[in-house]
Amino acid sequence: RSFSKKDAMAVKRFYEQSSNMQCRVVKINKKKIVSKSPEGLNTVALLRTASLALGISPKKCMDVAEKLYIAGYITYPRTESTKYPKSMEYLKIVDKFRGSNITFISSVLPEDNSNISLPRSGIDRGDHPPICPTTKIMRVGQHGWNLYEFIVRNFLASLLPPFVYNEITVTVDVLEETLKKQQRGKKR
């Protein structure tokens, strides 16, 4: 079982180098997966993702987030809330990004706003709204870009419907005789 392109390419190379390899497809399973949209981003989720996915320590994460806030790129970064206020003008932010030159935006946002809405889920802790971008857009490559990009992606994903995709599992049986020949070949 592998989700890595590197692993898949290694198997492909192995197959291509083994001209006598015989295998058969035993089973193909296709399963529909629905990945729910994330909630608004609170400080704990920001710190966790910065550490696990971006390799940024909690202290450095908060230092960068505070600089992004002071520069006007994101909302206040210290919050326990995950629910956006009903009064939030989220479409202004979305439209500002749609008109930007940030490359991933066109692949994430639909052409119109018909599928974009504030999520109903989340918790309002009464402190500050969730962390999200403002209408001031940061230039690619500026200090703090990776954290900013994560905040933007989380915000946009939280406004979109759940992500639906197909997971395809292919089970392949390598015939025993071929496998034995291959093992002998490796021992030489």
Short mmCIF file of C-alpha atoms in Angstrom, two decimals:
data_model
loop_
_atom_site.label_atom_id
_atom_site.label_comp_id
_atom_site.label_asym_id
_atom_site.label_seq_id
_atom_site.Cartn_x
_atom_site.Cartn_y
_atom_site.Cartn_z
CA ARG A 1 0.00 0.00 0.00
CA SER A 2 1.51 3.31 -1.00
CA PHE A 3 0.44 6.90 -1.40
CA SER A 4 3.85 8.09 -2.49
CA LYS A 5 4.65 8.96 -6.10
CA LYS A 6 8.27 8.01 -5.34
CA ASP A 7 7.20 4.49 -4.27
CA ALA A 8 4.95 4.10 -7.31
CA MET A 9 7.77 5.11 -9.64
CA ALA A 10 10.14 2.61 -7.94
CA VAL A 11 7.63 -0.20 -8.54
CA LYS A 12 7.23 0.94 -12.15
CA ARG A 13 11.02 0.90 -12.70
CA PHE A 14 11.25 -2.55 -11.09
CA TYR A 15 8.54 -3.84 -13.42
CA GLU A 16 10.16 -2.29 -16.50
CA GLN A 17 13.54 -3.86 -15.63
CA SER A 18 12.01 -7.31 -15.09
CA SER A 19 11.04 -8.45 -18.58
CA ASN A 20 9.89 -11.90 -17.37
CA MET A 21 7.69 -10.61 -14.56
CA GLN A 22 4.18 -11.94 -14.63
CA CYS A 23 1.44 -10.44 -12.57
CA ARG A 24 -2.30 -10.18 -12.58
CA VAL A 25 -4.78 -7.71 -11.23
CA VAL A 26 -6.68 -9.46 -8.47
CA LYS A 27 -9.02 -6.71 -7.41
CA ILE A 28 -9.88 -3.10 -8.16
CA ASN A 29 -11.81 -1.18 -5.52
CA LYS A 30 -13.19 2.29 -6.10
CA LYS A 31 -14.48 4.18 -3.10
CA LYS A 32 -16.01 7.66 -2.96
CA ILE A 33 -14.39 9.78 -0.24
CA VAL A 34 -15.90 12.95 1.16
CA SER A 35 -13.43 15.17 2.98
CA LYS A 36 -15.27 17.80 4.98
CA SER A 37 -14.23 21.42 4.77
CA PRO A 38 -12.04 22.69 7.60
CA GLU A 39 -13.41 24.99 10.27
CA GLY A 40 -12.11 28.48 10.76
CA LEU A 41 -8.53 28.55 12.00
CA ASN A 42 -7.85 29.12 15.68
CA THR A 43 -4.44 29.59 17.31
CA VAL A 44 -4.08 25.96 18.43
CA ALA A 45 -4.77 24.63 14.91
CA LEU A 46 -2.39 27.20 13.43
CA LEU A 47 0.42 26.19 15.79
CA ARG A 48 -0.20 22.46 15.24
CA THR A 49 -0.15 22.76 11.45
CA ALA A 50 2.84 25.10 11.44
CA SER A 51 4.78 22.57 13.50
CA LEU A 52 3.71 19.35 11.77
CA ALA A 53 3.35 20.45 8.14
CA LEU A 54 5.60 23.48 7.85
CA GLY A 55 8.30 22.61 10.38
CA ILE A 56 7.94 25.92 12.21
CA SER A 57 8.24 26.01 16.01
CA PRO A 58 5.28 27.46 17.94
CA LYS A 59 7.29 30.52 19.00
CA LYS A 60 8.47 31.27 15.47
CA CYS A 61 4.95 30.65 14.16
CA MET A 62 3.47 33.24 16.52
CA ASP A 63 6.28 35.71 15.75
CA VAL A 64 5.58 35.41 12.01
CA ALA A 65 1.79 35.48 12.52
CA GLU A 66 2.05 38.65 14.60
CA LYS A 67 4.18 40.29 11.89
CA LEU A 68 1.60 39.28 9.26
CA TYR A 69 -1.12 40.77 11.47
CA ILE A 70 0.77 44.03 12.06
CA ALA A 71 1.40 44.32 8.30
CA GLY A 72 -2.34 43.91 7.69
CA TYR A 73 -2.24 40.57 5.86
CA ILE A 74 -4.20 38.47 8.40
CA THR A 75 -6.67 38.97 11.21
CA TYR A 76 -5.64 38.81 14.87
CA PRO A 77 -3.70 35.53 15.34
CA ARG A 78 -4.65 34.82 18.96
CA THR A 79 -8.12 33.34 19.07
CA GLU A 80 -9.96 30.28 20.30
CA SER A 81 -12.91 30.75 17.94
CA THR A 82 -13.44 28.62 14.84
CA LYS A 83 -16.76 30.13 13.72
CA TYR A 84 -16.81 33.12 11.38
CA PRO A 85 -19.14 35.98 12.32
CA LYS A 86 -22.27 36.24 10.15
CA SER A 87 -21.36 39.87 9.42
CA MET A 88 -18.04 38.91 7.85
CA GLU A 89 -17.63 40.23 4.31
CA TYR A 90 -15.91 37.06 3.13
CA LEU A 91 -16.83 37.55 -0.54
CA LYS A 92 -14.75 40.75 -0.64
CA ILE A 93 -11.73 38.74 0.48
CA VAL A 94 -12.48 35.95 -2.01
CA ASP A 95 -12.87 38.43 -4.89
CA LYS A 96 -9.62 40.15 -3.94
CA PHE A 97 -7.81 36.81 -4.14
CA ARG A 98 -9.55 35.86 -7.37
CA GLY A 99 -8.09 39.02 -8.94
CA SER A 100 -4.58 38.34 -7.58
CA ASN A 101 -1.62 36.75 -9.32
CA ILE A 102 -1.19 33.99 -6.72
CA THR A 103 -0.92 30.85 -8.83
CA PHE A 104 -2.82 28.32 -6.71
CA ILE A 105 -5.93 30.51 -6.43
CA SER A 106 -7.28 29.68 -9.89
CA SER A 107 -7.08 25.95 -9.17
CA VAL A 108 -8.86 26.31 -5.83
CA LEU A 109 -11.65 28.81 -6.42
CA PRO A 110 -14.65 28.23 -8.66
CA GLU A 111 -15.23 30.81 -11.40
CA ASP A 112 -18.18 32.33 -9.58
CA ASN A 113 -19.27 32.61 -5.95
CA SER A 114 -22.21 30.20 -6.20
CA ASN A 115 -20.53 27.42 -4.16
CA ILE A 116 -18.89 29.74 -1.64
CA SER A 117 -20.51 30.39 1.74
CA LEU A 118 -19.65 30.88 5.39
CA PRO A 119 -19.58 27.52 7.16
CA ARG A 120 -22.28 26.87 9.73
CA SER A 121 -19.96 24.84 11.93
CA GLY A 122 -17.41 26.10 14.38
CA ILE A 123 -17.41 27.54 17.88
CA ASP A 124 -17.57 31.21 18.82
CA ARG A 125 -15.56 31.58 22.03
CA GLY A 126 -16.37 35.27 22.23
CA ASP A 127 -12.80 36.48 21.81
CA HIS A 128 -11.80 37.14 18.19
CA PRO A 129 -12.94 35.65 14.88
CA PRO A 130 -10.90 32.83 13.33
CA ILE A 131 -7.54 33.63 11.75
CA CYS A 132 -7.97 34.46 8.07
CA PRO A 133 -6.50 36.70 5.39
CA THR A 134 -7.61 40.27 4.92
CA THR A 135 -8.13 42.08 1.61
CA LYS A 136 -4.47 43.15 1.68
CA ILE A 137 -2.62 40.50 -0.31
CA MET A 138 0.96 39.48 0.38
CA ARG A 139 3.44 39.06 -2.46
CA VAL A 140 4.76 35.56 -3.12
CA GLY A 141 8.16 34.99 -1.55
CA GLN A 142 7.94 37.63 1.16
CA HIS A 143 9.05 36.65 4.68
CA GLY A 144 6.31 34.49 6.20
CA TRP A 145 4.86 33.40 2.85
CA ASN A 146 4.50 29.69 3.79
CA LEU A 147 2.45 30.48 6.88
CA TYR A 148 0.40 33.07 5.00
CA GLU A 149 -0.29 30.60 2.18
CA PHE A 150 -1.52 28.02 4.70
CA ILE A 151 -3.86 30.59 6.29
CA VAL A 152 -5.22 31.56 2.85
CA ARG A 153 -5.70 27.95 1.77
CA ASN A 154 -7.46 27.04 5.04
CA PHE A 155 -9.74 30.07 4.75
CA LEU A 156 -10.72 29.35 1.15
CA ALA A 157 -11.22 25.63 1.85
CA SER A 158 -13.45 26.47 4.82
CA LEU A 159 -15.78 28.42 2.49
CA LEU A 160 -16.07 25.69 -0.14
CA PRO A 161 -18.23 22.56 -0.08
CA PRO A 162 -16.64 19.27 1.06
CA PHE A 163 -13.99 17.85 -1.26
CA VAL A 164 -15.22 14.69 -2.99
CA TYR A 165 -12.84 12.31 -4.72
CA ASN A 166 -12.48 8.65 -5.66
CA GLU A 167 -9.96 6.43 -3.94
CA ILE A 168 -8.89 3.58 -6.20
CA THR A 169 -7.11 0.56 -4.75
CA VAL A 170 -5.55 -1.94 -7.14
CA THR A 171 -4.40 -5.27 -5.75
CA VAL A 172 -1.78 -6.97 -7.93
CA ASP A 173 -0.58 -10.53 -7.47
CA VAL A 174 3.00 -11.20 -8.60
CA LEU A 175 3.23 -14.82 -9.71
CA GLU A 176 5.37 -16.93 -7.38
CA GLU A 177 7.70 -18.35 -10.00
CA THR A 178 8.65 -14.92 -11.27
CA LEU A 179 9.19 -13.71 -7.73
CA LYS A 180 11.61 -16.58 -7.01
CA LYS A 181 13.59 -15.83 -10.16
CA GLN A 182 13.81 -12.19 -9.18
CA GLN A 183 15.06 -13.06 -5.71
CA ARG A 184 17.82 -15.26 -7.12
CA GLY A 185 18.83 -12.49 -9.47
CA LYS A 186 19.27 -10.09 -6.56
CA LYS A 187 21.58 -12.47 -4.62
CA ARG A 188 24.26 -12.52 -7.32
#
